[in-house]
Amino acid sequence: IATGEHEYTRWGLKQLMDAGACEVLQPDTYWAGGVSELMKIAAVASTYNLPVIPHGHSVPTNVQVSAALPIPACPLVEFLINWNTLHQFFFKEPVVPVNGIISVPDHPGMGIELDPVKIDTERNLDWTDHPITTASVQR
């Protein structure tokens, strides 16, 4: 059982660990407090011998966290295709798996660079007609 994407603190996740309620923790980097808090969550999880696979909304961030932890602590990176397509729409080089492998960006910071040309071109972007979101947009 994997859980934790809707738990927002290391203390809430610790309750899941104390209860033996999961085999894998999946905190969401955005919702759990960012990279620093995710690293603290991973440290607590390691005392329970539980792997942490961050929820897949923020792959550019999650791949950095994964690279900073030993493999047993964070063995995989979850990649949500639709969300990452949307979240990385304005990136020069989206962080995507190639043959099942996600390379860690090596640019400064999180390795993300925005594409100013795409931003200018798509300034008035209408997501209601985007193929990924059309099914979920109410008209």
GROMACS .gro file of N, CA and C in nm:
model
  417
    1ILE      N    1   0.085  -0.117   0.000
    1ILE     CA    2   0.000   0.000   0.000
    1ILE      C    3   0.090   0.123   0.000
    2ALA      N    4   0.065   0.213  -0.094
    2ALA     CA    5   0.136   0.341  -0.101
    2ALA      C    6   0.037   0.451  -0.065
    3THR      N    7   0.081   0.545   0.017
    3THR     CA    8  -0.008   0.653   0.058
    3THR      C    9   0.073   0.774   0.103
    4GLY      N   10   0.005   0.882   0.124
    4GLY     CA   11   0.069   1.000   0.179
    4GLY      C   12   0.060   1.125   0.095
    5GLU      N   13   0.009   1.115  -0.028
    5GLU     CA   14   0.008   1.233  -0.114
    5GLU      C   15  -0.082   1.343  -0.061
    6HIS      N   16  -0.180   1.307   0.022
    6HIS     CA   17  -0.269   1.409   0.079
    6HIS      C   18  -0.245   1.431   0.228
    7GLU      N   19  -0.128   1.392   0.273
    7GLU     CA   20  -0.086   1.422   0.411
    7GLU      C   21   0.017   1.534   0.399
    8TYR      N   22   0.006   1.635   0.484
    8TYR     CA   23   0.082   1.757   0.462
    8TYR      C   24   0.197   1.781   0.559
    9THR      N   25   0.215   1.692   0.656
    9THR     CA   26   0.323   1.714   0.752
    9THR      C   27   0.396   1.584   0.781
   10ARG      N   28   0.519   1.595   0.829
   10ARG     CA   29   0.592   1.473   0.866
   10ARG      C   30   0.527   1.407   0.987
   11TRP      N   31   0.457   1.485   1.069
   11TRP     CA   32   0.391   1.428   1.186
   11TRP      C   33   0.269   1.345   1.144
   12GLY      N   34   0.196   1.391   1.045
   12GLY     CA   35   0.085   1.312   0.993
   12GLY      C   36   0.134   1.185   0.925
   13LEU      N   37   0.243   1.197   0.852
   13LEU     CA   38   0.302   1.079   0.787
   13LEU      C   39   0.357   0.982   0.892
   14LYS      N   40   0.409   1.036   1.002
   14LYS     CA   41   0.459   0.950   1.109
   14LYS      C   42   0.345   0.869   1.170
   15GLN      N   43   0.227   0.928   1.178
   15GLN     CA   44   0.111   0.852   1.229
   15GLN      C   45   0.081   0.733   1.138
   16LEU      N   46   0.093   0.753   1.007
   16LEU     CA   47   0.074   0.642   0.913
   16LEU      C   48   0.180   0.535   0.937
   17MET      N   49   0.303   0.579   0.959
   17MET     CA   50   0.413   0.484   0.983
   17MET      C   51   0.392   0.410   1.115
   18ASP      N   52   0.355   0.484   1.221
   18ASP     CA   53   0.332   0.422   1.352
   18ASP      C   54   0.222   0.316   1.344
   19ALA      N   55   0.120   0.342   1.262
   19ALA     CA   56   0.008   0.250   1.250
   19ALA      C   57   0.040   0.132   1.158
   20GLY      N   58   0.156   0.136   1.091
   20GLY     CA   59   0.189   0.031   0.995
   20GLY      C   60   0.092   0.030   0.878
   21ALA      N   61   0.044   0.150   0.842
   21ALA     CA   62  -0.062   0.164   0.743
   21ALA      C   63  -0.014   0.164   0.598
   22CYS      N   64   0.116   0.154   0.575
   22CYS     CA   65   0.163   0.158   0.437
   22CYS      C   66   0.296   0.085   0.422
   23GLU      N   67   0.325   0.054   0.297
   23GLU     CA   68   0.454  -0.008   0.263
   23GLU      C   69   0.544   0.090   0.189
   24VAL      N   70   0.484   0.195   0.133
   24VAL     CA   71   0.557   0.299   0.061
   24VAL      C   72   0.493   0.432   0.095
   25LEU      N   73   0.576   0.532   0.127
   25LEU     CA   74   0.525   0.667   0.150
   25LEU      C   75   0.535   0.746   0.021
   26GLN      N   76   0.427   0.820  -0.011
   26GLN     CA   77   0.427   0.903  -0.132
   26GLN      C   78   0.385   1.046  -0.100
   27PRO      N   79   0.465   1.117  -0.020
   27PRO     CA   80   0.430   1.257   0.006
   27PRO      C   81   0.444   1.339  -0.122
   28ASP      N   82   0.362   1.442  -0.133
   28ASP     CA   83   0.370   1.531  -0.247
   28ASP      C   84   0.463   1.647  -0.212
   29THR      N   85   0.562   1.670  -0.293
   29THR     CA   86   0.662   1.774  -0.264
   29THR      C   87   0.597   1.910  -0.245
   30TYR      N   88   0.500   1.944  -0.330
   30TYR     CA   89   0.432   2.073  -0.318
   30TYR      C   90   0.361   2.085  -0.183
   31TRP      N   91   0.282   1.983  -0.151
   31TRP     CA   92   0.192   1.990  -0.037
   31TRP      C   93   0.260   1.960   0.095
   32ALA      N   94   0.370   1.887   0.093
   32ALA     CA   95   0.435   1.846   0.218
   32ALA      C   96   0.536   1.948   0.269
   33GLY      N   97   0.557   2.056   0.198
   33GLY     CA   98   0.646   2.160   0.249
   33GLY      C   99   0.776   2.179   0.174
   34GLY      N  100   0.788   2.119   0.056
   34GLY     CA  101   0.905   2.142  -0.026
   34GLY      C  102   1.016   2.041  -0.003
   35VAL      N  103   1.130   2.068  -0.064
   35VAL     CA  104   1.243   1.975  -0.063
   35VAL      C  105   1.295   1.951   0.078
   36SER      N  106   1.313   2.056   0.157
   36SER     CA  107   1.368   2.039   0.293
   36SER      C  108   1.279   1.948   0.376
   37GLU      N  109   1.149   1.971   0.371
   37GLU     CA  110   1.057   1.888   0.449
   37GLU      C  111   1.052   1.746   0.395
   38LEU      N  112   1.060   1.731   0.264
   38LEU     CA  113   1.060   1.596   0.205
   38LEU      C  114   1.183   1.517   0.250
   39MET      N  115   1.296   1.584   0.262
   39MET     CA  116   1.417   1.516   0.311
   39MET      C  117   1.400   1.473   0.457
   40LYS      N  118   1.332   1.555   0.537
   40LYS     CA  119   1.304   1.517   0.676
   40LYS      C  120   1.209   1.398   0.681
   41ILE      N  121   1.108   1.399   0.594
   41ILE     CA  122   1.015   1.286   0.587
   41ILE      C  123   1.090   1.159   0.550
   42ALA      N  124   1.181   1.169   0.454
   42ALA     CA  125   1.260   1.052   0.413
   42ALA      C  126   1.346   1.001   0.529
   43ALA      N  127   1.399   1.092   0.610
   43ALA     CA  128   1.480   1.051   0.725
   43ALA      C  129   1.396   0.975   0.826
   44VAL      N  130   1.276   1.025   0.855
   44VAL     CA  131   1.186   0.955   0.947
   44VAL      C  132   1.146   0.820   0.889
   45ALA      N  133   1.111   0.818   0.760
   45ALA     CA  134   1.071   0.692   0.695
   45ALA      C  135   1.182   0.589   0.700
   46SER      N  136   1.307   0.634   0.694
   46SER     CA  137   1.419   0.539   0.696
   46SER      C  138   1.426   0.465   0.829
   47THR      N  139   1.379   0.527   0.937
   47THR     CA  140   1.380   0.459   1.067
   47THR      C  141   1.273   0.350   1.074
   48TYR      N  142   1.178   0.354   0.982
   48TYR     CA  143   1.074   0.251   0.971
   48TYR      C  144   1.105   0.155   0.857
   49ASN      N  145   1.218   0.175   0.792
   49ASN     CA  146   1.258   0.094   0.676
   49ASN      C  147   1.154   0.103   0.563
   50LEU      N  148   1.099   0.223   0.544
   50LEU     CA  149   0.999   0.246   0.440
   50LEU      C  150   1.059   0.330   0.328
   51PRO      N  151   1.042   0.289   0.203
   51PRO     CA  152   1.086   0.373   0.092
   51PRO      C  153   0.993   0.492   0.073
   52VAL      N  154   1.048   0.598   0.019
   52VAL     CA  155   0.972   0.719  -0.014
   52VAL      C  156   0.979   0.736  -0.165
   53ILE      N  157   0.863   0.742  -0.228
   53ILE     CA  158   0.855   0.770  -0.371
   53ILE      C  159   0.764   0.893  -0.383
   54PRO      N  160   0.823   1.013  -0.393
   54PRO     CA  161   0.741   1.134  -0.394
   54PRO      C  162   0.632   1.128  -0.501
   55HIS      N  163   0.514   1.179  -0.462
   55HIS     CA  164   0.401   1.186  -0.556
   55HIS      C  165   0.443   1.264  -0.679
   56GLY      N  166   0.396   1.221  -0.796
   56GLY     CA  167   0.452   1.262  -0.923
   56GLY      C  168   0.418   1.395  -0.983
   57HIS      N  169   0.367   1.492  -0.907
   57HIS     CA  170   0.336   1.623  -0.966
   57HIS      C  171   0.460   1.701  -1.006
   58SER      N  172   0.564   1.693  -0.928
   58SER     CA  173   0.680   1.780  -0.949
   58SER      C  174   0.805   1.699  -0.982
   59VAL      N  175   0.807   1.640  -1.099
   59VAL     CA  176   0.920   1.555  -1.137
   59VAL      C  177   1.054   1.629  -1.136
   60PRO      N  178   1.064   1.753  -1.184
   60PRO     CA  179   1.194   1.820  -1.178
   60PRO      C  180   1.249   1.829  -1.035
   61THR      N  181   1.162   1.851  -0.939
   61THR     CA  182   1.204   1.855  -0.799
   61THR      C  183   1.226   1.715  -0.745
   62ASN      N  184   1.133   1.625  -0.773
   62ASN     CA  185   1.141   1.489  -0.718
   62ASN      C  186   1.264   1.414  -0.766
   63VAL      N  187   1.306   1.437  -0.889
   63VAL     CA  188   1.425   1.367  -0.940
   63VAL      C  189   1.550   1.417  -0.865
   64GLN      N  190   1.550   1.543  -0.824
   64GLN     CA  191   1.662   1.595  -0.744
   64GLN      C  192   1.664   1.529  -0.606
   65VAL      N  193   1.546   1.518  -0.544
   65VAL     CA  194   1.536   1.452  -0.413
   65VAL      C  195   1.579   1.306  -0.425
   66SER      N  196   1.530   1.239  -0.527
   66SER     CA  197   1.564   1.099  -0.549
   66SER      C  198   1.714   1.080  -0.565
   67ALA      N  199   1.778   1.170  -0.637
   67ALA     CA  200   1.922   1.160  -0.660
   67ALA      C  201   2.001   1.186  -0.531
   68ALA      N  202   1.942   1.261  -0.439
   68ALA     CA  203   2.012   1.294  -0.314
   68ALA      C  204   2.000   1.185  -0.208
   69LEU      N  205   1.908   1.091  -0.229
   69LEU     CA  206   1.885   0.985  -0.131
   69LEU      C  207   1.942   0.853  -0.181
   70PRO      N  208   1.978   0.763  -0.090
   70PRO     CA  209   2.024   0.631  -0.136
   70PRO      C  210   1.909   0.554  -0.200
   71ILE      N  211   1.941   0.465  -0.292
   71ILE     CA  212   1.839   0.392  -0.368
   71ILE      C  213   1.736   0.323  -0.280
   72PRO      N  214   1.774   0.255  -0.172
   72PRO     CA  215   1.670   0.190  -0.092
   72PRO      C  216   1.569   0.289  -0.033
   73ALA      N  217   1.614   0.413  -0.006
   73ALA     CA  218   1.526   0.513   0.053
   73ALA      C  219   1.429   0.571  -0.050
   74CYS      N  220   1.472   0.581  -0.174
   74CYS     CA  221   1.389   0.639  -0.281
   74CYS      C  222   1.420   0.566  -0.411
   75PRO      N  223   1.361   0.448  -0.430
   75PRO     CA  224   1.400   0.363  -0.543
   75PRO      C  225   1.343   0.404  -0.679
   76LEU      N  226   1.238   0.486  -0.680
   76LEU     CA  227   1.171   0.520  -0.806
   76LEU      C  228   1.128   0.666  -0.806
   77VAL      N  229   1.096   0.715  -0.926
   77VAL     CA  230   1.035   0.847  -0.941
   77VAL      C  231   0.903   0.825  -1.013
   78GLU      N  232   0.795   0.872  -0.952
   78GLU     CA  233   0.663   0.861  -1.016
   78GLU      C  234   0.651   0.974  -1.119
   79PHE      N  235   0.601   0.940  -1.238
   79PHE     CA  236   0.584   1.039  -1.345
   79PHE      C  237   0.438   1.038  -1.389
   80LEU      N  238   0.364   1.141  -1.355
   80LEU     CA  239   0.224   1.154  -1.397
   80LEU      C  240   0.223   1.226  -1.532
   81ILE      N  241   0.189   1.154  -1.636
   81ILE     CA  242   0.203   1.206  -1.772
   81ILE      C  243   0.125   1.335  -1.792
   82ASN      N  244  -0.003   1.336  -1.763
   82ASN     CA  245  -0.084   1.456  -1.789
   82ASN      C  246  -0.038   1.575  -1.706
   83TRP      N  247  -0.019   1.554  -1.575
   83TRP     CA  248   0.020   1.666  -1.490
   83TRP      C  249   0.157   1.721  -1.527
   84ASN      N  250   0.251   1.635  -1.556
   84ASN     CA  251   0.384   1.686  -1.589
   84ASN      C  252   0.387   1.755  -1.724
   85THR      N  253   0.303   1.713  -1.816
   85THR     CA  254   0.291   1.785  -1.943
   85THR      C  255   0.243   1.927  -1.917
   86LEU      N  256   0.143   1.942  -1.830
   86LEU     CA  257   0.091   2.075  -1.798
   86LEU      C  258   0.191   2.156  -1.716
   87HIS      N  259   0.246   2.096  -1.611
   87HIS     CA  260   0.336   2.169  -1.522
   87HIS      C  261   0.466   2.211  -1.590
   88GLN      N  262   0.507   2.139  -1.692
   88GLN     CA  263   0.634   2.170  -1.757
   88GLN      C  264   0.614   2.234  -1.895
   89PHE      N  265   0.495   2.280  -1.922
   89PHE     CA  266   0.461   2.333  -2.054
   89PHE      C  267   0.557   2.444  -2.099
   90PHE      N  268   0.598   2.531  -2.008
   90PHE     CA  269   0.682   2.645  -2.045
   90PHE      C  270   0.831   2.621  -2.022
   91PHE      N  271   0.870   2.498  -1.998
   91PHE     CA  272   1.012   2.465  -1.978
   91PHE      C  273   1.082   2.452  -2.112
   92LYS      N  274   1.207   2.498  -2.119
   92LYS     CA  275   1.286   2.477  -2.240
   92LYS      C  276   1.311   2.329  -2.262
   93GLU      N  277   1.345   2.259  -2.156
   93GLU     CA  278   1.373   2.116  -2.163
   93GLU      C  279   1.292   2.044  -2.055
   94PRO      N  280   1.171   2.000  -2.088
   94PRO     CA  281   1.093   1.927  -1.987
   94PRO      C  282   1.169   1.804  -1.937
   95VAL      N  283   1.148   1.772  -1.811
   95VAL     CA  284   1.211   1.657  -1.748
   95VAL      C  285   1.117   1.538  -1.770
   96VAL      N  286   1.156   1.449  -1.861
   96VAL     CA  287   1.071   1.335  -1.897
   96VAL      C  288   1.154   1.207  -1.900
   97PRO      N  289   1.088   1.094  -1.876
   97PRO     CA  290   1.161   0.968  -1.885
   97PRO      C  291   1.191   0.932  -2.030
   98VAL      N  292   1.307   0.875  -2.052
   98VAL     CA  293   1.346   0.821  -2.182
   98VAL      C  294   1.383   0.675  -2.158
   99ASN      N  295   1.305   0.586  -2.218
   99ASN     CA  296   1.324   0.442  -2.195
   99ASN      C  297   1.319   0.407  -2.047
  100GLY      N  298   1.228   0.475  -1.974
  100GLY     CA  299   1.208   0.446  -1.833
  100GLY      C  300   1.306   0.511  -1.738
  101ILE      N  301   1.396   0.594  -1.790
  101ILE     CA  302   1.498   0.659  -1.707
  101ILE      C  303   1.478   0.810  -1.713
  102ILE      N  304   1.480   0.875  -1.596
  102ILE     CA  305   1.474   1.021  -1.590
  102ILE      C  306   1.613   1.070  -1.550
  103SER      N  307   1.674   1.149  -1.635
  103SER     CA  308   1.805   1.205  -1.604
  103SER      C  309   1.789   1.327  -1.514
  104VAL      N  310   1.880   1.342  -1.421
  104VAL     CA  311   1.877   1.457  -1.331
  104VAL      C  312   1.929   1.578  -1.407
  105PRO      N  313   1.848   1.686  -1.415
  105PRO     CA  314   1.896   1.806  -1.483
  105PRO      C  315   2.022   1.860  -1.415
  106ASP      N  316   2.114   1.914  -1.495
  106ASP     CA  317   2.240   1.962  -1.438
  106ASP      C  318   2.256   2.113  -1.447
  107HIS      N  319   2.147   2.184  -1.477
  107HIS     CA  320   2.151   2.330  -1.478
  107HIS      C  321   2.143   2.379  -1.334
  108PRO      N  322   2.173   2.506  -1.308
  108PRO     CA  323   2.167   2.559  -1.171
  108PRO      C  324   2.027   2.542  -1.109
  109GLY      N  325   2.023   2.542  -0.978
  109GLY     CA  326   1.897   2.527  -0.905
  109GLY      C  327   1.838   2.390  -0.927
  110MET      N  328   1.711   2.385  -0.959
  110MET     CA  329   1.644   2.258  -0.986
  110MET      C  330   1.664   2.211  -1.129
  111GLY      N  331   1.741   2.288  -1.206
  111GLY     CA  332   1.769   2.247  -1.343
  111GLY      C  333   1.663   2.288  -1.443
  112ILE      N  334   1.579   2.380  -1.402
  112ILE     CA  335   1.466   2.422  -1.485
  112ILE      C  336   1.499   2.555  -1.551
  113GLU      N  337   1.473   2.563  -1.681
  113GLU     CA  338   1.489   2.689  -1.753
  113GLU      C  339   1.361   2.713  -1.831
  114LEU      N  340   1.304   2.832  -1.813
  114LEU     CA  341   1.181   2.866  -1.885
  114LEU      C  342   1.213   2.905  -2.028
  115ASP      N  343   1.118   2.882  -2.117
  115ASP     CA  344   1.132   2.913  -2.259
  115ASP      C  345   1.058   3.043  -2.288
  116PRO      N  346   1.129   3.158  -2.295
  116PRO     CA  347   1.062   3.286  -2.314
  116PRO      C  348   0.985   3.296  -2.445
  117VAL      N  349   1.032   3.230  -2.549
  117VAL     CA  350   0.961   3.232  -2.677
  117VAL      C  351   0.825   3.164  -2.662
  118LYS      N  352   0.823   3.050  -2.597
  118LYS     CA  353   0.697   2.979  -2.577
  118LYS      C  354   0.602   3.060  -2.488
  119ILE      N  355   0.658   3.127  -2.389
  119ILE     CA  356   0.576   3.210  -2.301
  119ILE      C  357   0.512   3.322  -2.382
  120ASP      N  358   0.590   3.390  -2.467
  120ASP     CA  359   0.534   3.496  -2.551
  120ASP      C  360   0.430   3.443  -2.648
  121THR      N  361   0.461   3.331  -2.711
  121THR     CA  362   0.370   3.272  -2.811
  121THR      C  363   0.239   3.228  -2.748
  122GLU      N  364   0.245   3.173  -2.630
  122GLU     CA  365   0.127   3.115  -2.565
  122GLU      C  366   0.073   3.202  -2.452
  123ARG      N  367   0.099   3.331  -2.458
  123ARG     CA  368   0.060   3.420  -2.349
  123ARG      C  369  -0.089   3.409  -2.315
  124ASN      N  370  -0.174   3.391  -2.413
  124ASN     CA  371  -0.318   3.380  -2.392
  124ASN      C  372  -0.364   3.236  -2.408
  125LEU      N  373  -0.295   3.146  -2.345
  125LEU     CA  374  -0.323   3.003  -2.356
  125LEU      C  375  -0.461   2.970  -2.301
  126ASP      N  376  -0.538   2.896  -2.378
  126ASP     CA  377  -0.672   2.852  -2.336
  126ASP      C  378  -0.667   2.702  -2.310
  127TRP      N  379  -0.661   2.662  -2.184
  127TRP     CA  380  -0.648   2.520  -2.149
  127TRP      C  381  -0.776   2.442  -2.176
  128THR      N  382  -0.888   2.511  -2.199
  128THR     CA  383  -1.012   2.437  -2.223
  128THR      C  384  -1.008   2.359  -2.353
  129ASP      N  385  -0.920   2.398  -2.445
  129ASP     CA  386  -0.909   2.327  -2.572
  129ASP      C  387  -0.785   2.239  -2.582
  130HIS      N  388  -0.709   2.231  -2.474
  130HIS     CA  389  -0.589   2.148  -2.475
  130HIS      C  390  -0.631   2.001  -2.465
  131PRO      N  391  -0.575   1.912  -2.548
  131PRO     CA  392  -0.620   1.772  -2.549
  131PRO      C  393  -0.608   1.702  -2.415
  132ILE      N  394  -0.516   1.742  -2.332
  132ILE     CA  395  -0.498   1.675  -2.203
  132ILE      C  396  -0.607   1.714  -2.105
  133THR      N  397  -0.654   1.839  -2.111
  133THR     CA  398  -0.749   1.886  -2.011
  133THR      C  399  -0.893   1.890  -2.060
  134THR      N  400  -0.917   1.876  -2.187
  134THR     CA  401  -1.051   1.890  -2.241
  134THR      C  402  -1.153   1.801  -2.170
  135ALA      N  403  -1.115   1.679  -2.140
  135ALA     CA  404  -1.210   1.586  -2.078
  135ALA      C  405  -1.248   1.629  -1.937
  136SER      N  406  -1.163   1.705  -1.869
  136SER     CA  407  -1.192   1.740  -1.730
  136SER      C  408  -1.244   1.882  -1.713
  137VAL      N  409  -1.249   1.961  -1.819
  137VAL     CA  410  -1.294   2.099  -1.809
  137VAL      C  411  -1.444   2.105  -1.828
  138GLN      N  412  -1.511   2.168  -1.732
  138GLN     CA  413  -1.655   2.187  -1.745
  138GLN      C  414  -1.681   2.312  -1.826
  139ARG      N  415  -1.773   2.303  -1.916
  139ARG     CA  416  -1.806   2.419  -2.000
  139ARG      C  417  -1.935   2.482  -1.956
   0.00000   0.00000   0.00000
